[in-house]
């Protein structure tokens, strides 16, 4: 035999009631007649509460009463055969008349006591349980409507009545013996005191009713039918990756429920816990889904935690002062005071010095608690042995829960790393000695981000989500989006990372979507956006969205984004950039970026600043981290210049080679932007700084390869005329190198803290002799690679390889 409890959403509409009937009918076939506990229709309890409040204020409540009648009468007309309708209309009309008389009394007296409120609220369950029992009659045969006020006996603590267990069990058992051939439809949430006055069982009261009946009748299972697929790993409204847990122990379910999991309420489980009766959480709207079973003897689990629970809104009060140190009974006075006044303390933490106590309570209790404390400890406050209580609001609690936490090292470290990396400040911490739960108090505005970050950190079988905000939609930006789209499945399968592009901006438009902008039609989405691009606003929106694992990607060559880097780091957002301007500006700026990223625990990746997709910066870092000492670095870090000197041989003129390079798209519209060596200089400067040298751009010795006439030409056309006029100059350089069996190479060098970029002749023994096409090359001479330098060579320019370098940096940012 089983007890089935159906919540408000399960009885909230004609469609859901039909689903309920199918579930009950199936149960009668499989296990015999169940006991069915029914909540009020969804929204009805709130409606009744509003009516009572309005009546007590002398305001009109007739519209609410009319809405209540309409909802129930519509269900009768929809689901009951015509010949069965009149008796049900009549009974419900009696209920509504009683309710109207009661409300009129409240209206006349302008007074609403806790006892009267309980009586008003009881009509929600009475109406729904009676209605459902009569609908069931035409499907199941004989049914019985049970008003639980006749069987569930409590004390007189109206609004939160305590059960009289022994008497209640006797009444239920005797009643059931008389009615066991029928399906019982029981009102949840309500009971009565010794004088027969209606009481309510408080939050989760209908679940409690189900557990009371289940315990009294020693049932095989208690089923809680709701609108979700069981207990979830986190609040699915905030964490879209949350998934249902197949099973939980009583302790785990209690912990998750206590800290905000609203599927079930802790007192619900106590009667079942004592009798070791399994509780099953199932979905009325997906009855075939197995749901979650809560039981005494759970099997082993490979999950380090079972779930992440949260309370959306709490307040904390902090008490501190020397009068607390070593003072026996201080905590007792404090918490006894709060308990007397029905103020529930959610979390407590105390410093080891006993100098301060911090505790969390509901926001609506905060001012009352503060007043009570100031009254109780008036002497200590005046004597300055206790500071005035500090009250903080707009806070939330996040708790990780699981029995496996006790034997799994590193739980706290993983939790605080996930929070810290995402800039979530922890205001208070509490952990029980049982180690089933670690709770933290955080800012309410950070709760969604924190839940998602912690969920990603602990449930490693799910992919970690990176939220990318991309600036620039030129060749590199477009290519990056194509690569992300093409490699999405590979990235998830092999790296455990899912990338959601949450923001895109170019110089005209910008667009945002926390759920991810589709990369199938991102251009159309951006073009049709109504938001005009504004860089400061883009950064602010990125910060306000407050998404976990956020990465700012700068695919521009503009100074403007660089001015926001420090602000982005301080928002605990990593940066990936191919924009060289930031790192090649002043050394003070370069150092500031590094220090700010480090102090805020985020990443700053810029591999593409030096060698596009070539692993140059990463190689340098690995060499230095492993203790190797850099003796010399030589490099050709311009694909344009590389192409020109690789083809400037034989009968080719310098003018013609440069022209060909421009036609192939290797140069900027004005080739002097490449041939001046400034871009090469920036790359060498960044390398030198990463190698540990505090250099400025003015410290780099840059040899100009172009004659003055070419550099100072008024236009590109005049520049080419000047090159042609200088044929003899260039041919002389070429002839000199060829006569020596050498080739011309424009080489950057870092040695002894000095950086130079010069045009050199190299022979076939040099690593750069055989360079071809537009390849870049870099040679590391170190203590370990002294005789044979470590050489990295490959394409150093182009949208494909540069975007690939940005892609790799993004994946590395997600690896932490």
CSV table of C-alpha atoms in Angstrom, one decimal, residues 110-540:
chain,number,residue,atom,x,y,z
A,110,UNK,CA,-11.2,44.5,11.3
A,111,UNK,CA,-9.2,41.7,13.0
A,112,UNK,CA,-7.4,38.6,11.7
A,113,UNK,CA,-6.1,36.2,14.3
A,114,UNK,CA,-3.8,33.3,13.6
A,115,UNK,CA,-6.7,30.9,14.5
A,116,UNK,CA,-9.1,32.6,12.0
A,117,UNK,CA,-6.4,32.7,9.3
A,118,UNK,CA,-6.0,28.9,9.7
A,119,UNK,CA,-9.7,28.4,9.3
A,120,UNK,CA,-9.8,30.6,6.1
A,121,UNK,CA,-6.8,28.8,4.6
A,122,UNK,CA,-8.4,25.3,5.3
A,123,UNK,CA,-11.0,25.9,2.6
A,124,UNK,CA,-8.4,25.5,-0.1
A,125,UNK,CA,-7.7,21.9,0.7
A,126,UNK,CA,-11.3,21.1,1.6
A,127,UNK,CA,-12.6,22.3,-1.8
A,128,UNK,CA,-9.8,20.6,-3.8
A,129,UNK,CA,-9.9,17.2,-2.0
A,130,UNK,CA,-13.7,17.0,-2.1
A,131,UNK,CA,-13.8,18.0,-5.8
A,132,UNK,CA,-11.0,15.5,-6.7
A,133,UNK,CA,-12.8,12.7,-4.7
A,134,UNK,CA,-16.0,13.2,-6.7
A,135,UNK,CA,-14.2,13.3,-10.1
A,136,UNK,CA,-12.4,10.0,-9.0
A,137,UNK,CA,-15.7,8.4,-8.3
A,138,UNK,CA,-16.7,8.3,-11.9
A,139,UNK,CA,-13.3,6.6,-12.7
A,140,UNK,CA,-12.7,4.4,-9.7
A,141,UNK,CA,-16.1,3.6,-8.2
A,142,UNK,CA,-16.5,4.3,-4.5
A,143,UNK,CA,-14.3,6.9,-3.0
A,144,UNK,CA,-14.2,8.7,0.3
A,145,UNK,CA,-13.5,12.4,1.0
A,146,UNK,CA,-11.6,12.7,4.3
A,147,UNK,CA,-11.4,16.0,6.2
A,148,UNK,CA,-8.1,15.6,8.0
A,149,UNK,CA,-9.2,18.0,10.8
A,150,UNK,CA,-11.1,14.9,12.2
A,151,UNK,CA,-8.0,12.7,12.2
A,152,UNK,CA,-4.8,14.8,12.5
A,153,UNK,CA,-4.7,16.2,16.0
A,154,UNK,CA,-2.3,19.0,16.9
A,155,UNK,CA,-1.6,21.6,19.6
A,156,UNK,CA,-2.9,25.1,19.4
A,157,UNK,CA,0.1,26.7,17.8
A,158,UNK,CA,-1.9,28.1,14.9
A,159,UNK,CA,0.0,28.6,11.7
A,160,UNK,CA,2.6,26.0,12.6
A,161,UNK,CA,0.8,23.4,14.7
A,162,UNK,CA,2.7,20.5,16.2
A,163,UNK,CA,1.4,17.0,15.8
A,164,UNK,CA,0.0,14.9,18.6
A,165,UNK,CA,1.5,11.7,17.2
A,166,UNK,CA,0.0,9.0,19.3
A,167,UNK,CA,-3.6,10.2,19.2
A,168,UNK,CA,-3.4,10.9,15.5
A,169,UNK,CA,-2.0,7.5,14.7
A,170,UNK,CA,-4.9,5.8,16.6
A,171,UNK,CA,-7.5,7.9,14.8
A,172,UNK,CA,-6.0,7.2,11.4
A,173,UNK,CA,-5.7,3.5,12.0
A,174,UNK,CA,-9.3,3.1,13.2
A,175,UNK,CA,-10.7,5.2,10.4
A,176,UNK,CA,-8.7,3.3,7.7
A,177,UNK,CA,-9.9,-0.1,9.0
A,178,UNK,CA,-13.5,1.1,8.4
A,179,UNK,CA,-12.8,2.6,4.9
A,180,UNK,CA,-9.9,0.5,3.4
A,181,UNK,CA,-12.1,-0.8,0.6
A,182,UNK,CA,-12.3,2.8,-0.7
A,183,UNK,CA,-9.8,5.2,-2.2
A,184,UNK,CA,-9.4,7.9,0.5
A,185,UNK,CA,-8.9,11.5,-0.7
A,186,UNK,CA,-7.4,13.4,2.3
A,187,UNK,CA,-7.1,17.2,2.8
A,188,UNK,CA,-3.4,18.0,3.2
A,189,UNK,CA,-2.0,20.8,5.4
A,190,UNK,CA,-4.8,21.0,8.0
A,191,UNK,CA,-5.6,19.4,11.4
A,192,UNK,CA,-7.4,20.4,14.5
A,193,UNK,CA,-6.6,21.0,18.2
A,194,UNK,CA,-8.3,19.3,21.2
A,195,UNK,CA,-11.2,21.7,20.9
A,196,UNK,CA,-11.8,20.9,17.3
A,197,UNK,CA,-10.4,24.2,16.1
A,198,UNK,CA,-8.8,24.1,12.7
A,199,UNK,CA,-5.0,24.4,12.6
A,200,UNK,CA,-2.5,24.3,9.8
A,201,UNK,CA,0.8,22.4,9.7
A,202,UNK,CA,2.9,25.2,8.2
A,203,UNK,CA,5.1,25.2,5.1
A,204,UNK,CA,5.1,21.9,3.3
A,205,UNK,CA,2.0,20.9,5.3
A,206,UNK,CA,0.5,18.7,2.7
A,207,UNK,CA,3.7,16.7,2.4
A,208,UNK,CA,3.6,16.4,6.2
A,209,UNK,CA,0.1,15.1,6.1
A,210,UNK,CA,1.2,12.4,3.6
A,211,UNK,CA,4.0,11.4,5.9
A,212,UNK,CA,1.7,11.3,8.9
A,213,UNK,CA,-0.7,8.9,7.2
A,214,UNK,CA,2.2,6.9,5.7
A,215,UNK,CA,3.7,6.4,9.2
A,216,UNK,CA,0.4,5.7,10.9
A,217,UNK,CA,-0.4,3.0,8.4
A,218,UNK,CA,3.2,1.6,7.9
A,219,UNK,CA,2.9,1.9,4.2
A,220,UNK,CA,5.4,0.6,1.7
A,221,UNK,CA,6.1,4.0,0.1
A,222,UNK,CA,5.1,7.6,0.2
A,223,UNK,CA,4.9,9.3,-3.2
A,224,UNK,CA,5.1,13.0,-3.6
A,225,UNK,CA,3.7,14.0,-7.0
A,226,UNK,CA,4.9,17.5,-8.1
A,227,UNK,CA,5.8,19.3,-11.3
A,228,UNK,CA,9.5,18.4,-11.5
A,229,UNK,CA,11.4,15.2,-12.2
A,230,UNK,CA,12.6,14.7,-8.6
A,231,UNK,CA,15.1,16.4,-6.4
A,232,UNK,CA,17.5,18.3,-8.6
A,233,UNK,CA,21.3,18.9,-8.3
A,234,UNK,CA,20.4,22.6,-8.1
A,235,UNK,CA,17.6,25.0,-8.6
A,236,UNK,CA,16.7,24.4,-12.3
A,237,UNK,CA,15.4,28.0,-12.6
A,238,UNK,CA,18.9,29.2,-12.0
A,239,UNK,CA,21.0,26.3,-13.2
A,240,UNK,CA,19.9,25.0,-16.6
A,241,UNK,CA,22.3,22.0,-16.4
A,242,UNK,CA,20.7,20.8,-13.1
A,243,UNK,CA,19.6,17.2,-13.4
A,244,UNK,CA,17.4,14.9,-11.2
A,245,UNK,CA,19.1,12.7,-8.7
A,246,UNK,CA,18.0,9.0,-8.8
A,247,UNK,CA,18.3,8.5,-5.0
A,248,UNK,CA,19.2,10.3,-1.8
A,249,UNK,CA,19.6,9.4,1.8
A,250,UNK,CA,17.3,10.9,4.4
A,251,UNK,CA,20.1,13.0,5.7
A,252,UNK,CA,21.0,14.4,2.3
A,253,UNK,CA,17.4,15.2,1.5
A,254,UNK,CA,17.0,16.9,4.8
A,255,UNK,CA,20.1,19.0,4.2
A,256,UNK,CA,19.1,19.9,0.7
A,257,UNK,CA,15.6,20.8,1.8
A,258,UNK,CA,16.7,22.8,4.8
A,259,UNK,CA,18.8,25.0,2.5
A,260,UNK,CA,16.1,25.9,0.1
A,261,UNK,CA,15.3,22.8,-2.1
A,262,UNK,CA,11.5,23.4,-2.3
A,263,UNK,CA,10.5,20.0,-3.7
A,264,UNK,CA,10.1,18.6,-0.2
A,265,UNK,CA,10.1,20.1,3.3
A,266,UNK,CA,12.2,18.7,6.2
A,267,UNK,CA,9.4,18.0,8.7
A,268,UNK,CA,7.7,16.0,6.0
A,269,UNK,CA,10.4,13.3,6.3
A,270,UNK,CA,10.5,12.9,10.0
A,271,UNK,CA,7.7,10.4,10.3
A,272,UNK,CA,9.0,8.5,7.3
A,273,UNK,CA,12.5,8.7,8.6
A,274,UNK,CA,11.5,7.1,12.0
A,275,UNK,CA,9.7,4.2,10.2
A,276,UNK,CA,12.3,4.0,7.4
A,277,UNK,CA,9.6,4.4,4.8
A,278,UNK,CA,11.0,5.4,1.3
A,279,UNK,CA,9.8,8.7,-0.1
A,280,UNK,CA,9.5,8.9,-3.9
A,281,UNK,CA,9.5,12.3,-5.7
A,282,UNK,CA,7.7,12.0,-9.1
A,283,UNK,CA,6.4,14.3,-11.8
A,284,UNK,CA,2.6,14.3,-12.4
A,285,UNK,CA,3.3,15.5,-16.0
A,286,UNK,CA,5.9,12.8,-16.8
A,287,UNK,CA,4.7,9.9,-14.7
A,288,UNK,CA,7.0,7.4,-16.4
A,289,UNK,CA,10.1,9.3,-15.3
A,290,UNK,CA,11.7,7.4,-12.4
A,291,UNK,CA,12.1,10.5,-10.2
A,292,UNK,CA,14.1,10.5,-7.0
A,293,UNK,CA,13.7,8.0,-4.2
A,294,UNK,CA,14.7,9.1,-0.6
A,295,UNK,CA,15.5,6.1,1.6
A,296,UNK,CA,17.4,4.8,4.5
A,297,UNK,CA,19.9,2.5,2.7
A,298,UNK,CA,21.2,4.3,-0.4
A,299,UNK,CA,23.7,2.5,-2.5
A,300,UNK,CA,27.3,3.8,-3.1
A,301,UNK,CA,27.5,6.9,-5.4
A,302,UNK,CA,30.4,8.2,-7.5
A,303,UNK,CA,29.2,11.8,-6.9
A,304,UNK,CA,31.3,13.7,-4.4
A,305,UNK,CA,28.3,15.8,-3.6
A,306,UNK,CA,24.6,15.2,-4.3
A,307,UNK,CA,23.4,18.7,-4.8
A,308,UNK,CA,23.8,22.4,-4.4
A,309,UNK,CA,21.0,24.0,-2.4
A,310,UNK,CA,20.3,27.7,-2.0
A,311,UNK,CA,18.2,30.1,0.0
A,312,UNK,CA,17.6,33.1,-2.2
A,313,UNK,CA,17.1,35.8,0.4
A,314,UNK,CA,18.5,36.0,3.9
A,315,UNK,CA,19.8,38.5,6.3
A,316,UNK,CA,22.7,38.2,8.7
A,317,UNK,CA,23.3,39.7,12.1
A,318,UNK,CA,26.8,40.0,13.4
A,319,UNK,CA,27.5,40.3,17.1
A,320,UNK,CA,31.0,41.0,18.5
A,321,UNK,CA,32.7,42.3,21.6
A,322,UNK,CA,35.0,41.4,24.4
A,323,UNK,CA,32.1,40.6,26.7
A,324,UNK,CA,31.5,37.4,24.7
A,325,UNK,CA,34.9,35.9,25.2
A,326,UNK,CA,34.8,33.0,27.7
A,327,UNK,CA,31.3,34.1,28.8
A,328,UNK,CA,29.4,30.9,29.6
A,329,UNK,CA,25.8,31.0,28.5
A,330,UNK,CA,26.1,33.9,26.2
A,331,UNK,CA,25.0,31.8,23.1
A,332,UNK,CA,22.3,30.2,25.2
A,333,UNK,CA,20.8,33.6,26.1
A,334,UNK,CA,21.0,34.7,22.5
A,335,UNK,CA,19.4,31.7,20.8
A,336,UNK,CA,16.8,31.1,23.5
A,337,UNK,CA,15.7,34.6,23.1
A,338,UNK,CA,15.3,34.1,19.3
A,339,UNK,CA,13.5,30.7,19.8
A,340,UNK,CA,11.0,32.2,22.2
A,341,UNK,CA,10.0,34.8,19.6
A,342,UNK,CA,9.7,32.1,16.9
A,343,UNK,CA,12.7,33.5,14.9
A,344,UNK,CA,14.3,30.7,13.0
A,345,UNK,CA,18.1,30.7,12.8
A,346,UNK,CA,19.2,29.3,9.5
A,347,UNK,CA,22.9,29.3,9.9
A,348,UNK,CA,25.4,30.1,12.7
A,349,UNK,CA,29.1,30.6,12.7
A,350,UNK,CA,31.4,31.7,15.5
A,351,UNK,CA,35.0,32.7,15.5
A,352,UNK,CA,37.4,30.5,17.4
A,353,UNK,CA,38.3,33.4,19.7
A,354,UNK,CA,34.6,33.6,20.7
A,355,UNK,CA,34.8,37.3,19.9
A,356,UNK,CA,32.0,37.3,17.4
A,357,UNK,CA,28.9,35.3,16.4
A,358,UNK,CA,27.3,35.6,12.9
A,359,UNK,CA,23.9,34.1,12.3
A,360,UNK,CA,21.4,34.1,9.3
A,361,UNK,CA,17.7,34.6,9.6
A,362,UNK,CA,14.8,35.4,7.3
A,363,UNK,CA,14.8,39.1,6.2
A,364,UNK,CA,11.3,39.7,7.6
A,365,UNK,CA,12.6,38.7,11.1
A,366,UNK,CA,15.8,40.9,11.0
A,367,UNK,CA,14.5,44.2,12.5
A,368,UNK,CA,12.6,42.3,15.2
A,369,UNK,CA,15.7,40.2,16.1
A,370,UNK,CA,17.9,43.3,16.2
A,371,UNK,CA,15.4,45.1,18.6
A,372,UNK,CA,15.2,42.0,20.8
A,373,UNK,CA,19.0,41.6,21.0
A,374,UNK,CA,19.5,45.3,21.9
A,375,UNK,CA,16.9,44.9,24.7
A,376,UNK,CA,18.3,41.6,26.0
A,377,UNK,CA,22.0,42.8,26.0
A,378,UNK,CA,21.3,46.4,27.0
A,379,UNK,CA,23.8,46.4,29.9
A,380,UNK,CA,26.6,44.8,27.8
A,381,UNK,CA,26.0,47.4,25.0
A,382,UNK,CA,26.1,50.3,27.4
A,383,UNK,CA,29.3,49.0,29.1
A,384,UNK,CA,30.9,48.7,25.6
A,385,UNK,CA,31.5,45.0,26.2
A,386,UNK,CA,29.3,44.3,23.1
A,387,UNK,CA,29.2,46.3,19.9
A,388,UNK,CA,25.8,47.3,18.4
A,389,UNK,CA,24.5,44.4,16.3
A,390,UNK,CA,25.4,44.8,12.6
A,391,UNK,CA,22.5,43.9,10.3
A,392,UNK,CA,23.2,43.0,6.6
A,393,UNK,CA,20.7,42.2,4.0
A,394,UNK,CA,20.4,41.3,0.3
A,395,UNK,CA,22.3,38.1,0.9
A,396,UNK,CA,21.8,34.4,0.0
A,397,UNK,CA,23.0,31.1,1.2
A,398,UNK,CA,24.6,28.4,-1.0
A,399,UNK,CA,25.2,25.0,0.4
A,400,UNK,CA,26.9,21.9,-1.1
A,401,UNK,CA,25.5,18.6,0.3
A,402,UNK,CA,26.4,14.9,0.2
A,403,UNK,CA,27.4,12.1,2.4
A,404,UNK,CA,30.5,11.4,0.2
A,405,UNK,CA,31.9,14.7,1.2
A,406,UNK,CA,33.2,13.2,4.4
A,407,UNK,CA,35.7,10.9,2.7
A,408,UNK,CA,36.5,13.1,-0.3
A,409,UNK,CA,39.4,15.5,0.3
A,410,UNK,CA,39.5,18.9,-1.3
A,411,UNK,CA,35.8,19.7,-1.2
A,412,UNK,CA,36.2,23.1,0.5
A,413,UNK,CA,39.1,23.9,-1.8
A,414,UNK,CA,37.0,23.2,-4.9
A,415,UNK,CA,34.1,25.2,-3.6
A,416,UNK,CA,36.1,28.3,-2.7
A,417,UNK,CA,38.2,28.1,-5.9
A,418,UNK,CA,35.0,28.1,-8.0
A,419,UNK,CA,33.6,31.0,-6.1
A,420,UNK,CA,36.9,33.0,-5.9
A,421,UNK,CA,37.7,32.6,-9.6
A,422,UNK,CA,34.3,34.1,-10.4
A,423,UNK,CA,34.6,37.0,-8.0
A,424,UNK,CA,32.1,35.8,-5.5
A,425,UNK,CA,32.9,37.1,-2.1
A,426,UNK,CA,32.0,34.8,0.9
A,427,UNK,CA,30.6,36.7,3.9
A,428,UNK,CA,30.3,33.7,6.3
A,429,UNK,CA,31.0,30.0,6.3
A,430,UNK,CA,29.5,27.1,8.2
A,431,UNK,CA,30.3,23.4,8.2
A,432,UNK,CA,28.8,20.8,10.5
A,433,UNK,CA,31.1,18.2,12.1
A,434,UNK,CA,29.2,15.5,10.1
A,435,UNK,CA,30.7,17.1,7.0
A,436,UNK,CA,27.5,16.5,5.0
A,437,UNK,CA,27.2,20.2,4.2
A,438,UNK,CA,29.3,23.3,3.7
A,439,UNK,CA,27.3,26.5,3.6
A,440,UNK,CA,28.4,29.9,2.5
A,441,UNK,CA,26.7,33.3,2.7
A,442,UNK,CA,27.2,35.4,-0.4
A,443,UNK,CA,25.7,38.5,-2.0
A,444,UNK,CA,22.2,37.9,-3.5
A,445,UNK,CA,23.3,39.4,-6.8
A,446,UNK,CA,26.0,36.7,-7.2
A,447,UNK,CA,23.8,33.7,-6.4
A,448,UNK,CA,22.9,32.7,-10.0
A,449,UNK,CA,26.6,33.0,-11.1
A,450,UNK,CA,27.8,31.1,-8.0
A,451,UNK,CA,25.3,28.2,-8.4
A,452,UNK,CA,26.4,27.7,-12.0
A,453,UNK,CA,30.1,28.0,-11.3
A,454,UNK,CA,29.9,25.5,-8.3
A,455,UNK,CA,27.7,23.2,-10.3
A,456,UNK,CA,30.3,23.1,-13.2
A,457,UNK,CA,33.1,22.5,-10.7
A,458,UNK,CA,31.5,19.5,-8.9
A,459,UNK,CA,29.6,17.7,-11.6
A,460,UNK,CA,32.5,17.0,-13.9
A,461,UNK,CA,30.4,14.6,-16.0
A,462,UNK,CA,28.8,17.7,-17.3
A,463,UNK,CA,30.6,20.1,-19.6
A,464,UNK,CA,32.0,23.3,-18.1
A,465,UNK,CA,30.3,26.4,-19.7
A,466,UNK,CA,32.4,29.4,-20.8
A,467,UNK,CA,30.6,32.6,-21.5
A,468,UNK,CA,32.5,34.5,-24.2
A,469,UNK,CA,32.0,38.2,-25.0
A,470,UNK,CA,33.5,38.9,-28.4
A,471,UNK,CA,34.7,42.2,-29.6
A,472,UNK,CA,35.4,42.5,-33.3
A,473,UNK,CA,33.8,40.8,-36.3
A,474,UNK,CA,36.4,41.2,-38.9
A,475,UNK,CA,38.3,38.3,-40.5
A,476,UNK,CA,39.6,36.9,-37.2
A,477,UNK,CA,36.3,37.3,-35.4
A,478,UNK,CA,34.3,35.6,-38.2
A,479,UNK,CA,36.9,32.8,-38.5
A,480,UNK,CA,36.8,32.2,-34.7
A,481,UNK,CA,33.0,31.8,-34.8
A,482,UNK,CA,33.3,29.3,-37.7
A,483,UNK,CA,35.9,27.3,-35.7
A,484,UNK,CA,33.8,27.3,-32.5
A,485,UNK,CA,30.8,26.1,-34.5
A,486,UNK,CA,32.7,23.4,-36.4
A,487,UNK,CA,34.5,22.1,-33.3
A,488,UNK,CA,31.6,22.4,-30.8
A,489,UNK,CA,31.2,18.6,-30.4
A,490,UNK,CA,34.9,17.9,-30.3
A,491,UNK,CA,35.4,20.6,-27.6
A,492,UNK,CA,32.7,19.1,-25.4
A,493,UNK,CA,33.8,15.5,-25.9
A,494,UNK,CA,37.6,16.0,-25.5
A,495,UNK,CA,37.9,19.1,-23.4
A,496,UNK,CA,34.7,19.0,-21.4
A,497,UNK,CA,34.0,22.6,-22.3
A,498,UNK,CA,30.9,24.2,-23.8
A,499,UNK,CA,31.4,27.7,-25.2
A,500,UNK,CA,28.4,30.1,-25.2
A,501,UNK,CA,28.9,33.4,-27.0
A,502,UNK,CA,26.9,35.6,-24.7
A,503,UNK,CA,27.8,39.0,-26.4
A,504,UNK,CA,29.1,40.2,-29.7
A,505,UNK,CA,30.0,43.8,-30.8
A,506,UNK,CA,31.5,45.5,-33.8
A,507,UNK,CA,31.8,49.2,-34.3
A,508,UNK,CA,28.1,49.5,-35.3
A,509,UNK,CA,26.0,47.1,-33.4
A,510,UNK,CA,26.1,44.9,-30.3
A,511,UNK,CA,23.9,42.0,-29.1
A,512,UNK,CA,23.7,39.9,-25.9
A,513,UNK,CA,22.1,36.6,-24.9
A,514,UNK,CA,22.9,34.8,-21.6
A,515,UNK,CA,21.8,31.5,-23.2
A,516,UNK,CA,24.2,31.9,-26.1
A,517,UNK,CA,23.9,33.6,-29.5
A,518,UNK,CA,23.5,31.0,-32.2
A,519,UNK,CA,26.6,30.8,-34.4
A,520,UNK,CA,24.5,29.6,-37.3
A,521,UNK,CA,23.1,33.1,-37.9
A,522,UNK,CA,25.1,35.4,-35.6
A,523,UNK,CA,25.6,38.0,-38.4
A,524,UNK,CA,21.9,38.4,-39.0
A,525,UNK,CA,21.3,38.5,-35.2
A,526,UNK,CA,23.9,41.3,-34.9
A,527,UNK,CA,22.7,43.3,-37.9
A,528,UNK,CA,19.1,43.2,-36.8
A,529,UNK,CA,20.0,44.2,-33.2
A,530,UNK,CA,18.5,47.5,-32.0
A,531,UNK,CA,21.5,48.2,-29.7
A,532,UNK,CA,24.0,50.6,-31.1
A,533,UNK,CA,27.6,49.7,-30.3
A,534,UNK,CA,29.2,51.5,-27.4
A,535,UNK,CA,32.3,49.9,-25.9
A,536,UNK,CA,31.7,51.2,-22.3
A,537,UNK,CA,28.1,50.0,-22.4
A,538,UNK,CA,29.3,46.6,-23.8
A,539,UNK,CA,31.7,46.1,-20.9
A,540,UNK,CA,29.0,47.3,-18.3
